[in-house]
PDB file of C-alpha atoms in Angstrom:
ATOM      1  CA  MET A   1       0.000   0.000   0.000  1.00 62.00           C
ATOM      2  CA  ARG A   2       1.382   3.418  -0.971  1.00 69.00           C
ATOM      3  CA  THR A   3       2.210   5.901   1.760  1.00 72.00           C
ATOM      4  CA  TYR A   4      -0.573   8.364   0.948  1.00 74.00           C
ATOM      5  CA  LEU A   5      -3.156   5.559   0.629  1.00 84.00           C
ATOM      6  CA  HIS A   6      -2.003   4.146   3.944  1.00 82.00           C
ATOM      7  CA  LYS A   7      -2.449   7.556   5.598  1.00 86.00           C
ATOM      8  CA  ILE A   8      -5.980   7.816   4.166  1.00 90.00           C
ATOM      9  CA  TYR A   9      -6.691   4.279   5.415  1.00 88.00           C
ATOM     10  CA  ILE A  10      -5.494   5.095   8.973  1.00 89.00           C
ATOM     11  CA  ILE A  11      -7.317   8.447   9.076  1.00 92.00           C
ATOM     12  CA  THR A  12     -10.512   6.724   7.881  1.00 93.00           C
ATOM     13  CA  LEU A  13     -10.330   4.077  10.619  1.00 92.00           C
ATOM     14  CA  ILE A  14      -9.672   6.669  13.339  1.00 93.00           C
ATOM     15  CA  SER A  15     -12.456   8.898  11.991  1.00 96.00           C
ATOM     16  CA  ILE A  16     -14.972   6.030  12.116  1.00 96.00           C
ATOM     17  CA  VAL A  17     -14.239   5.323  15.803  1.00 94.00           C
ATOM     18  CA  VAL A  18     -14.369   9.025  16.751  1.00 95.00           C
ATOM     19  CA  ALA A  19     -17.523   9.656  14.672  1.00 97.00           C
ATOM     20  CA  VAL A  20     -19.349   6.665  16.196  1.00 96.00           C
ATOM     21  CA  PHE A  21     -18.451   7.801  19.726  1.00 95.00           C
ATOM     22  CA  ILE A  22     -19.578  11.394  19.081  1.00 96.00           C
ATOM     23  CA  TYR A  23     -22.800  10.284  17.345  1.00 96.00           C
ATOM     24  CA  LEU A  24     -23.821   7.936  20.163  1.00 94.00           C
ATOM     25  CA  ALA A  25     -22.830  10.425  22.874  1.00 94.00           C
ATOM     26  CA  VAL A  26     -24.695  13.357  21.305  1.00 93.00           C
ATOM     27  CA  ASN A  27     -27.866  11.436  20.416  1.00 91.00           C
ATOM     28  CA  GLY A  28     -28.098   9.675  23.765  1.00 90.00           C
ATOM     29  CA  SER A  29     -26.671  12.345  26.069  1.00 90.00           C
ATOM     30  CA  SER A  30     -30.059  13.220  27.556  1.00 90.00           C
ATOM     31  CA  TYR A  31     -30.663   9.595  28.545  1.00 89.00           C
ATOM     32  CA  TYR A  32     -27.122   8.718  29.661  1.00 87.00           C
ATOM     33  CA  LEU A  33     -26.826  11.850  31.839  1.00 87.00           C
ATOM     34  CA  SER A  34     -30.176  11.333  33.560  1.00 85.00           C
ATOM     35  CA  GLY A  35     -30.221   9.842  37.057  1.00 79.00           C
ATOM     36  CA  PRO A  36     -31.055   6.161  37.656  1.00 74.00           C
ATOM     37  CA  GLY A  37     -34.466   7.091  39.056  1.00 76.00           C
ATOM     38  CA  HIS A  38     -35.422   9.106  35.967  1.00 81.00           C
ATOM     39  CA  ARG A  39     -34.260   6.758  33.225  1.00 84.00           C
ATOM     40  CA  PHE A  40     -37.302   4.476  33.358  1.00 82.00           C
ATOM     41  CA  HIS A  41     -39.566   7.389  32.413  1.00 82.00           C
ATOM     42  CA  HIS A  42     -37.189   8.791  29.775  1.00 85.00           C
ATOM     43  CA  GLY A  43     -38.439   8.741  26.179  1.00 85.00           C
ATOM     44  CA  GLN A  44     -35.344   6.860  24.950  1.00 88.00           C
ATOM     45  CA  HIS A  45     -35.317   4.255  27.717  1.00 84.00           C
ATOM     46  CA  ASN A  46     -36.899   1.451  25.694  1.00 86.00           C
ATOM     47  CA  ILE A  47     -34.333   1.708  22.901  1.00 90.00           C
ATOM     48  CA  LEU A  48     -31.134   2.749  24.737  1.00 90.00           C
ATOM     49  CA  LYS A  49     -31.303   0.523  27.815  1.00 88.00           C
ATOM     50  CA  SER A  50     -28.974  -2.488  27.729  1.00 83.00           C
ATOM     51  CA  SER A  51     -31.815  -4.785  26.631  1.00 83.00           C
ATOM     52  CA  GLY A  52     -33.364  -2.188  24.301  1.00 86.00           C
ATOM     53  CA  PHE A  53     -33.293  -2.400  20.515  1.00 88.00           C
ATOM     54  CA  ILE A  54     -30.324  -0.031  20.056  1.00 90.00           C
ATOM     55  CA  GLY A  55     -28.597  -0.778  23.372  1.00 89.00           C
ATOM     56  CA  HIS A  56     -28.737  -4.536  22.830  1.00 89.00           C
ATOM     57  CA  GLY A  57     -27.634  -4.147  19.222  1.00 91.00           C
ATOM     58  CA  LEU A  58     -24.614  -2.098  20.271  1.00 92.00           C
ATOM     59  CA  GLY A  59     -23.570  -4.891  22.636  1.00 89.00           C
ATOM     60  CA  ILE A  60     -23.877  -7.550  19.933  1.00 90.00           C
ATOM     61  CA  VAL A  61     -22.064  -5.563  17.236  1.00 93.00           C
ATOM     62  CA  GLY A  62     -19.376  -4.420  19.694  1.00 91.00           C
ATOM     63  CA  SER A  63     -18.741  -7.981  20.894  1.00 89.00           C
ATOM     64  CA  LEU A  64     -18.558  -9.270  17.310  1.00 91.00           C
ATOM     65  CA  ALA A  65     -16.103  -6.505  16.408  1.00 92.00           C
ATOM     66  CA  MET A  66     -13.801  -7.554  19.256  1.00 89.00           C
ATOM     67  CA  PHE A  67     -14.124 -11.272  18.411  1.00 88.00           C
ATOM     68  CA  ILE A  68     -13.326 -10.672  14.737  1.00 91.00           C
ATOM     69  CA  GLY A  69     -10.499  -8.284  15.614  1.00 88.00           C
ATOM     70  CA  VAL A  70      -8.835 -10.704  18.035  1.00 86.00           C
ATOM     71  CA  PHE A  71      -9.322 -14.025  16.266  1.00 88.00           C
ATOM     72  CA  GLY A  72      -8.829 -12.602  12.757  1.00 89.00           C
ATOM     73  CA  TYR A  73      -5.436 -11.196  13.732  1.00 85.00           C
ATOM     74  CA  MET A  74      -4.475 -14.404  15.581  1.00 84.00           C
ATOM     75  CA  ALA A  75      -5.418 -16.494  12.541  1.00 86.00           C
ATOM     76  CA  ARG A  76      -3.364 -14.320  10.177  1.00 86.00           C
ATOM     77  CA  LYS A  77      -0.402 -14.461  12.550  1.00 80.00           C
ATOM     78  CA  ARG A  78      -0.422 -18.172  13.409  1.00 81.00           C
ATOM     79  CA  ILE A  79      -2.137 -20.166  10.623  1.00 83.00           C
ATOM     80  CA  ARG A  80       0.262 -20.935   7.783  1.00 81.00           C
ATOM     81  CA  ARG A  81      -2.300 -20.784   4.966  1.00 81.00           C
ATOM     82  CA  PHE A  82      -3.073 -17.142   5.889  1.00 79.00           C
ATOM     83  CA  LEU A  83       0.570 -15.964   5.924  1.00 75.00           C
ATOM     84  CA  ARG A  84       0.338 -14.483   2.417  1.00 78.00           C
ATOM     85  CA  LEU A  85      -3.052 -12.906   2.989  1.00 81.00           C
ATOM     86  CA  GLY A  86      -1.929  -9.273   3.239  1.00 77.00           C
ATOM     87  CA  ALA A  87       0.860  -7.688   5.283  1.00 78.00           C
ATOM     88  CA  LEU A  88       0.755  -8.384   9.024  1.00 78.00           C
ATOM     89  CA  LYS A  89       1.155  -4.653   9.660  1.00 81.00           C
ATOM     90  CA  TYR A  90      -2.242  -3.908   8.063  1.00 85.00           C
ATOM     91  CA  TRP A  91      -3.889  -6.768   9.931  1.00 86.00           C
ATOM     92  CA  LEU A  92      -2.563  -5.344  13.193  1.00 85.00           C
ATOM     93  CA  GLU A  93      -3.949  -1.911  12.321  1.00 87.00           C
ATOM     94  CA  PHE A  94      -7.365  -3.388  11.512  1.00 91.00           C
ATOM     95  CA  HIS A  95      -7.200  -5.428  14.740  1.00 90.00           C
ATOM     96  CA  ILE A  96      -6.592  -2.190  16.677  1.00 89.00           C
ATOM     97  CA  PHE A  97      -9.489  -0.520  14.826  1.00 92.00           C
ATOM     98  CA  LEU A  98     -12.008  -3.282  15.618  1.00 93.00           C
ATOM     99  CA  CYS A  99     -10.758  -3.604  19.200  1.00 89.00           C
ATOM    100  CA  SER A 100     -11.192   0.150  19.663  1.00 90.00           C
ATOM    101  CA  LEU A 101     -14.602   0.364  17.984  1.00 93.00           C
ATOM    102  CA  GLY A 102     -15.914  -2.692  19.875  1.00 90.00           C
ATOM    103  CA  PRO A 103     -15.310  -1.274  23.383  1.00 89.00           C
ATOM    104  CA  VAL A 104     -16.912   2.044  22.357  1.00 92.00           C
ATOM    105  CA  LEU A 105     -20.079   0.204  21.305  1.00 93.00           C
ATOM    106  CA  VAL A 106     -20.030  -1.989  24.425  1.00 89.00           C
ATOM    107  CA  LEU A 107     -19.608   1.115  26.603  1.00 89.00           C
ATOM    108  CA  PHE A 108     -22.879   2.536  25.267  1.00 92.00           C
ATOM    109  CA  HIS A 109     -24.488  -0.919  25.491  1.00 89.00           C
ATOM    110  CA  THR A 110     -23.940  -0.792  29.275  1.00 85.00           C
ATOM    111  CA  ALA A 111     -25.693   2.620  29.331  1.00 84.00           C
ATOM    112  CA  PHE A 112     -22.890   3.568  31.763  1.00 84.00           C
ATOM    113  CA  LYS A 113     -24.253   1.209  34.430  1.00 82.00           C
ATOM    114  CA  PHE A 114     -21.586  -1.092  35.841  1.00 76.00           C
ATOM    115  CA  GLY A 115     -22.301  -3.757  38.416  1.00 71.00           C
ATOM    116  CA  GLY A 116     -21.787  -7.436  39.213  1.00 70.00           C
ATOM    117  CA  ILE A 117     -20.104  -9.659  36.648  1.00 71.00           C
ATOM    118  CA  VAL A 118     -20.554  -6.991  33.964  1.00 69.00           C
ATOM    119  CA  ALA A 119     -18.275  -4.684  35.955  1.00 76.00           C
ATOM    120  CA  ILE A 120     -15.487  -7.290  35.896  1.00 77.00           C
ATOM    121  CA  SER A 121     -15.934  -7.722  32.148  1.00 75.00           C
ATOM    122  CA  PHE A 122     -16.002  -3.966  31.547  1.00 76.00           C
ATOM    123  CA  TRP A 123     -12.867  -3.187  33.552  1.00 80.00           C
ATOM    124  CA  SER A 124     -11.088  -6.151  31.962  1.00 80.00           C
ATOM    125  CA  MET A 125     -12.000  -4.613  28.612  1.00 80.00           C
ATOM    126  CA  VAL A 126     -10.612  -1.246  29.745  1.00 83.00           C
ATOM    127  CA  ALA A 127      -7.395  -2.973  30.874  1.00 84.00           C
ATOM    128  CA  VAL A 128      -7.111  -4.735  27.500  1.00 84.00           C
ATOM    129  CA  VAL A 129      -7.577  -1.444  25.606  1.00 84.00           C
ATOM    130  CA  ILE A 130      -5.033   0.448  27.745  1.00 86.00           C
ATOM    131  CA  SER A 131      -2.483  -2.369  27.577  1.00 84.00           C
ATOM    132  CA  GLY A 132      -3.131  -2.531  23.817  1.00 84.00           C
ATOM    133  CA  ILE A 133      -2.223   1.152  23.438  1.00 85.00           C
ATOM    134  CA  ILE A 134       0.983   0.562  25.412  1.00 84.00           C
ATOM    135  CA  GLY A 135       1.713  -2.535  23.335  1.00 84.00           C
ATOM    136  CA  ARG A 136       1.245  -0.606  20.101  1.00 81.00           C
ATOM    137  CA  PHE A 137       3.799   1.978  21.264  1.00 83.00           C
ATOM    138  CA  ILE A 138       6.307  -0.757  22.142  1.00 82.00           C
ATOM    139  CA  TYR A 139       5.623  -2.587  18.854  1.00 80.00           C
ATOM    140  CA  ILE A 140       6.409   0.403  16.632  1.00 78.00           C
ATOM    141  CA  GLN A 141       9.700   1.030  18.464  1.00 79.00           C
ATOM    142  CA  ILE A 142      11.058  -2.230  17.005  1.00 77.00           C
ATOM    143  CA  PRO A 143      12.143  -1.785  13.338  1.00 72.00           C
ATOM    144  CA  ARG A 144      10.173  -4.048  11.000  1.00 68.00           C
ATOM    145  CA  THR A 145       9.663  -4.871   7.355  1.00 59.00           C
ATOM    146  CA  ILE A 146       6.445  -3.860   5.574  1.00 55.00           C
ATOM    147  CA  GLU A 147       5.178  -7.406   6.324  1.00 55.00           C
ATOM    148  CA  GLY A 148       5.640  -6.738  10.039  1.00 58.00           C
ATOM    149  CA  GLN A 149       8.678  -8.991  10.564  1.00 65.00           C
ATOM    150  CA  GLU A 150      11.385  -7.790  12.968  1.00 65.00           C
ATOM    151  CA  LEU A 151      14.616  -6.572  11.359  1.00 68.00           C
ATOM    152  CA  SER A 152      17.962  -7.860  12.615  1.00 67.00           C
ATOM    153  CA  LEU A 153      20.596  -5.379  13.806  1.00 66.00           C
ATOM    154  CA  ASN A 154      22.580  -5.948  10.575  1.00 70.00           C
ATOM    155  CA  GLU A 155      19.508  -5.124   8.467  1.00 72.00           C
ATOM    156  CA  ILE A 156      18.916  -1.973  10.523  1.00 69.00           C
ATOM    157  CA  ASN A 157      22.532  -0.857  10.020  1.00 68.00           C
ATOM    158  CA  ALA A 158      22.128  -1.473   6.268  1.00 71.00           C
ATOM    159  CA  LEU A 159      19.177   0.949   6.306  1.00 68.00           C
ATOM    160  CA  ARG A 160      21.417   3.516   7.971  1.00 67.00           C
ATOM    161  CA  SER A 161      24.078   3.101   5.241  1.00 67.00           C
ATOM    162  CA  ASP A 162      21.443   3.576   2.522  1.00 68.00           C
ATOM    163  CA  PHE A 163      20.309   6.721   4.328  1.00 68.00           C
ATOM    164  CA  TYR A 164      23.789   8.301   4.166  1.00 68.00           C
ATOM    165  CA  SER A 165      24.283   7.352   0.496  1.00 70.00           C
ATOM    166  CA  GLU A 166      20.946   8.863  -0.535  1.00 70.00           C
ATOM    167  CA  LEU A 167      21.775  12.167   1.168  1.00 69.00           C
ATOM    168  CA  LYS A 168      25.089  12.439  -0.643  1.00 67.00           C
ATOM    169  CA  PHE A 169      24.107  11.420  -4.164  1.00 69.00           C
ATOM    170  CA  LYS A 170      20.419  12.292  -4.462  1.00 71.00           C
ATOM    171  CA  PHE A 171      20.514  15.784  -2.974  1.00 69.00           C
ATOM    172  CA  SER A 172      24.148  16.682  -3.799  1.00 65.00           C
ATOM    173  CA  LEU A 173      24.823  17.932  -0.284  1.00 67.00           C
ATOM    174  CA  LYS A 174      28.422  18.848   0.482  1.00 68.00           C
ATOM    175  CA  GLY A 175      30.471  16.337   2.436  1.00 68.00           C
ATOM    176  CA  GLU A 176      31.215  18.845   5.202  1.00 72.00           C
ATOM    177  CA  LEU A 177      27.521  19.640   5.626  1.00 72.00           C
ATOM    178  CA  ILE A 178      26.570  15.957   5.724  1.00 73.00           C
ATOM    179  CA  GLU A 179      29.215  15.332   8.389  1.00 75.00           C
ATOM    180  CA  LYS A 180      27.922  18.261  10.426  1.00 74.00           C
ATOM    181  CA  LEU A 181      24.308  17.134  10.104  1.00 74.00           C
ATOM    182  CA  ASN A 182      25.217  13.533  10.848  1.00 73.00           C
ATOM    183  CA  PHE A 183      27.086  14.667  13.953  1.00 75.00           C
ATOM    184  CA  GLU A 184      23.841  16.234  15.177  1.00 70.00           C
ATOM    185  CA  LEU A 185      21.890  13.156  14.089  1.00 70.00           C
ATOM    186  CA  ASN A 186      24.127  10.755  15.999  1.00 70.00           C
ATOM    187  CA  ARG A 187      24.440  12.776  19.185  1.00 70.00           C
ATOM    188  CA  LYS A 188      23.644  10.746  22.255  1.00 68.00           C
ATOM    189  CA  LEU A 189      21.495  11.952  25.101  1.00 63.00           C
ATOM    190  CA  SER A 190      23.596  11.597  28.236  1.00 61.00           C
ATOM    191  CA  LEU A 191      22.036  10.487  31.496  1.00 54.00           C
ATOM    192  CA  GLU A 192      18.738   9.443  29.897  1.00 55.00           C
ATOM    193  CA  GLY A 193      17.794   7.763  33.141  1.00 55.00           C
ATOM    194  CA  VAL A 194      16.853   4.198  33.916  1.00 60.00           C
ATOM    195  CA  ASN A 195      13.142   4.869  34.348  1.00 70.00           C
ATOM    196  CA  TYR A 196      11.478   4.801  30.923  1.00 69.00           C
ATOM    197  CA  LEU A 197       8.615   6.997  32.145  1.00 72.00           C
ATOM    198  CA  ILE A 198      11.245   9.752  32.399  1.00 77.00           C
ATOM    199  CA  ARG A 199      13.484   8.535  29.609  1.00 77.00           C
ATOM    200  CA  ILE A 200      10.863   8.464  26.818  1.00 78.00           C
ATOM    201  CA  PRO A 201       9.620  12.098  27.048  1.00 81.00           C
ATOM    202  CA  LYS A 202      13.200  13.260  27.642  1.00 82.00           C
ATOM    203  CA  ARG A 203      14.318  11.498  24.465  1.00 82.00           C
ATOM    204  CA  PHE A 204      11.486  12.987  22.380  1.00 83.00           C
ATOM    205  CA  SER A 205      12.329  16.483  23.639  1.00 85.00           C
ATOM    206  CA  PHE A 206      15.997  15.909  22.769  1.00 83.00           C
ATOM    207  CA  GLU A 207      15.040  14.774  19.242  1.00 83.00           C
ATOM    208  CA  LYS A 208      13.014  17.956  18.656  1.00 87.00           C
ATOM    209  CA  LYS A 209      16.098  20.026  19.498  1.00 86.00           C
ATOM    210  CA  ILE A 210      18.149  18.038  16.971  1.00 83.00           C
ATOM    211  CA  ILE A 211      15.534  18.634  14.256  1.00 86.00           C
ATOM    212  CA  ARG A 212      15.579  22.386  14.949  1.00 86.00           C
ATOM    213  CA  LYS A 213      19.382  22.468  14.592  1.00 83.00           C
ATOM    214  CA  ILE A 214      19.277  20.459  11.358  1.00 81.00           C
ATOM    215  CA  LYS A 215      16.615  22.775   9.901  1.00 85.00           C
ATOM    216  CA  LYS A 216      18.740  25.777  10.831  1.00 82.00           C
ATOM    217  CA  GLU A 217      21.760  24.330   8.992  1.00 78.00           C
ATOM    218  CA  LEU A 218      19.718  23.414   5.907  1.00 80.00           C
ATOM    219  CA  LYS A 219      18.144  26.855   5.569  1.00 79.00           C
ATOM    220  CA  GLY A 220      21.561  28.250   4.661  1.00 72.00           C
ATOM    221  CA  GLN A 221      21.843  25.876   1.690  1.00 74.00           C
ATOM    222  CA  GLN A 222      20.582  26.408  -1.839  1.00 74.00           C
ATOM    223  CA  LEU A 223      17.875  23.779  -1.712  1.00 76.00           C
ATOM    224  CA  SER A 224      14.474  23.995  -3.316  1.00 80.00           C
ATOM    225  CA  ARG A 225      11.541  23.988  -0.926  1.00 83.00           C
ATOM    226  CA  ARG A 226      10.673  20.458  -2.020  1.00 83.00           C
ATOM    227  CA  ASP A 227      14.211  19.118  -1.481  1.00 80.00           C
ATOM    228  CA  TYR A 228      14.478  20.930   1.858  1.00 83.00           C
ATOM    229  CA  ASN A 229      11.311  19.206   3.096  1.00 85.00           C
ATOM    230  CA  ARG A 230      12.473  15.834   1.783  1.00 83.00           C
ATOM    231  CA  VAL A 231      15.862  16.111   3.505  1.00 83.00           C
ATOM    232  CA  VAL A 232      14.196  17.137   6.776  1.00 85.00           C
ATOM    233  CA  ARG A 233      11.845  14.142   6.503  1.00 84.00           C
ATOM    234  CA  MET A 234      14.823  11.864   5.891  1.00 82.00           C
ATOM    235  CA  TYR A 235      16.609  13.166   8.969  1.00 82.00           C
ATOM    236  CA  LYS A 236      13.465  12.703  11.037  1.00 84.00           C
ATOM    237  CA  LYS A 237      13.381   9.082   9.888  1.00 81.00           C
ATOM    238  CA  GLY A 238      17.088   8.806  10.724  1.00 81.00           C
ATOM    239  CA  ILE A 239      16.451  10.094  14.245  1.00 82.00           C
ATOM    240  CA  VAL A 240      13.632   7.584  14.731  1.00 82.00           C
ATOM    241  CA  LEU A 241      15.889   4.807  13.408  1.00 80.00           C
ATOM    242  CA  ASN A 242      18.656   5.750  15.862  1.00 79.00           C
ATOM    243  CA  ARG A 243      16.190   5.776  18.727  1.00 80.00           C
ATOM    244  CA  ARG A 244      14.925   2.331  17.770  1.00 78.00           C
ATOM    245  CA  ILE A 245      18.470   0.991  17.573  1.00 78.00           C
ATOM    246  CA  ASP A 246      19.277   2.408  21.021  1.00 77.00           C
ATOM    247  CA  TRP A 247      16.102   0.955  22.510  1.00 74.00           C
ATOM    248  CA  LEU A 248      16.004  -2.295  20.523  1.00 74.00           C
ATOM    249  CA  SER A 249      17.014  -4.713  23.272  1.00 76.00           C
ATOM    250  CA  SER A 250      14.864  -3.015  25.929  1.00 77.00           C
ATOM    251  CA  MET A 251      11.780  -2.842  23.704  1.00 80.00           C
ATOM    252  CA  GLN A 252      12.103  -6.503  22.727  1.00 77.00           C
ATOM    253  CA  ASP A 253      12.140  -7.379  26.442  1.00 80.00           C
ATOM    254  CA  PHE A 254       9.204  -5.049  27.127  1.00 82.00           C
ATOM    255  CA  LEU A 255       7.191  -6.687  24.328  1.00 80.00           C
ATOM    256  CA  ARG A 256       7.702 -10.124  25.882  1.00 81.00           C
ATOM    257  CA  TYR A 257       6.621  -8.833  29.301  1.00 82.00           C
ATOM    258  CA  TRP A 258       3.676  -7.024  27.693  1.00 81.00           C
ATOM    259  CA  HIS A 259       2.285 -10.257  26.245  1.00 77.00           C
ATOM    260  CA  VAL A 260       2.279 -11.727  29.766  1.00 80.00           C
ATOM    261  CA  LEU A 261       0.147  -8.766  30.921  1.00 78.00           C
ATOM    262  CA  HIS A 262      -2.140  -8.324  27.900  1.00 80.00           C
ATOM    263  CA  LEU A 263      -3.183 -11.937  27.355  1.00 80.00           C
ATOM    264  CA  PRO A 264      -4.685 -12.680  30.824  1.00 81.00           C
ATOM    265  CA  PHE A 265      -6.928  -9.601  30.659  1.00 79.00           C
ATOM    266  CA  ALA A 266      -8.071 -10.630  27.174  1.00 81.00           C
ATOM    267  CA  ILE A 267      -8.863 -14.169  28.386  1.00 83.00           C
ATOM    268  CA  ILE A 268     -10.791 -12.856  31.426  1.00 82.00           C
ATOM    269  CA  LEU A 269     -12.754 -10.548  29.118  1.00 81.00           C
ATOM    270  CA  LEU A 270     -13.532 -13.386  26.714  1.00 83.00           C
ATOM    271  CA  VAL A 271     -14.650 -15.831  29.426  1.00 86.00           C
ATOM    272  CA  ILE A 272     -16.900 -13.315  31.203  1.00 83.00           C
ATOM    273  CA  LEU A 273     -18.315 -12.132  27.878  1.00 82.00           C
ATOM    274  CA  ILE A 274     -19.308 -15.714  27.001  1.00 84.00           C
ATOM    275  CA  ILE A 275     -20.900 -16.138  30.451  1.00 85.00           C
ATOM    276  CA  HIS A 276     -22.738 -12.813  30.087  1.00 80.00           C
ATOM    277  CA  VAL A 277     -24.108 -13.714  26.643  1.00 81.00           C
ATOM    278  CA  SER A 278     -25.099 -17.223  27.786  1.00 84.00           C
ATOM    279  CA  ILE A 279     -27.031 -15.861  30.782  1.00 81.00           C
ATOM    280  CA  ALA A 280     -28.732 -13.214  28.628  1.00 78.00           C
ATOM    281  CA  VAL A 281     -29.865 -15.798  26.048  1.00 80.00           C
ATOM    282  CA  THR A 282     -30.988 -18.225  28.795  1.00 83.00           C
ATOM    283  CA  PHE A 283     -33.234 -15.557  30.319  1.00 75.00           C
ATOM    284  CA  GLY A 284     -34.731 -14.740  26.935  1.00 73.00           C
ATOM    285  CA  TYR A 285     -32.906 -11.505  26.127  1.00 72.00           C
ATOM    286  CA  LYS A 286     -32.790 -11.899  22.357  1.00 70.00           C
ATOM    287  CA  TRP A 287     -32.375  -9.134  19.816  1.00 67.00           C
ATOM    288  CA  ILE A 288     -33.980  -9.330  16.346  1.00 57.00           C
ATOM    289  CA  PHE A 289     -33.572 -13.103  16.026  1.00 49.00           C
TER     290      PHE A 289
END
């Protein structure tokens, strides 16, 4: 998938989740904000309550979205016959989309009433979503191919060599300037700190300073606006690559630990969801079928 198409794809997925949340919140705000004692007499009660036509439907569609998102991604990742069925990266992005949309729908299915076994399921779902966001951050810190496979350190260093060659021959930058810019690019942040909660924002702040210095150096060169922007983008990618090299070992460890945390919450959510659905069907809470 081309870069601009991929951006449109990502923006579309994010927009759908945000639009659904806003639509449901705006159209049901009067009901959801009313007190427990007033809801029964509210005009939207029969359709927005958890067993109502819309409320029940949101729960079913939201649960299906999460099931498809989880098991679809697992199938693509683990079943050999699906290995060539699209890049793993795009499957992961669609998995994140469905597993973000699903909880939004389930949230409105609960009508913001949490109690009993549903509360355990809901907070497990929240834990899965939050740990998923953290996992996504860790995942993208590890350099990968377009198919989503991890790159070895030698492959990463080869990317760095290609980066330097392209700067020299494609944009005809002077050797002295490239050395000066590369010195800025390869500067190390001293005393980053052991705690990653401090280290991560400190590193991002440091990278912004490097970009400002590189832009300042490039503005004195006779580059077209287009080439200037392309060189800046290349250096931004170079900075990200350096960060990923520096953090490679730590992030690989974090990803292993993350799986230990993420999976139990997902299993708890799945088990309680099955129990919840089974009880609902047993007591006759059926939707349109």
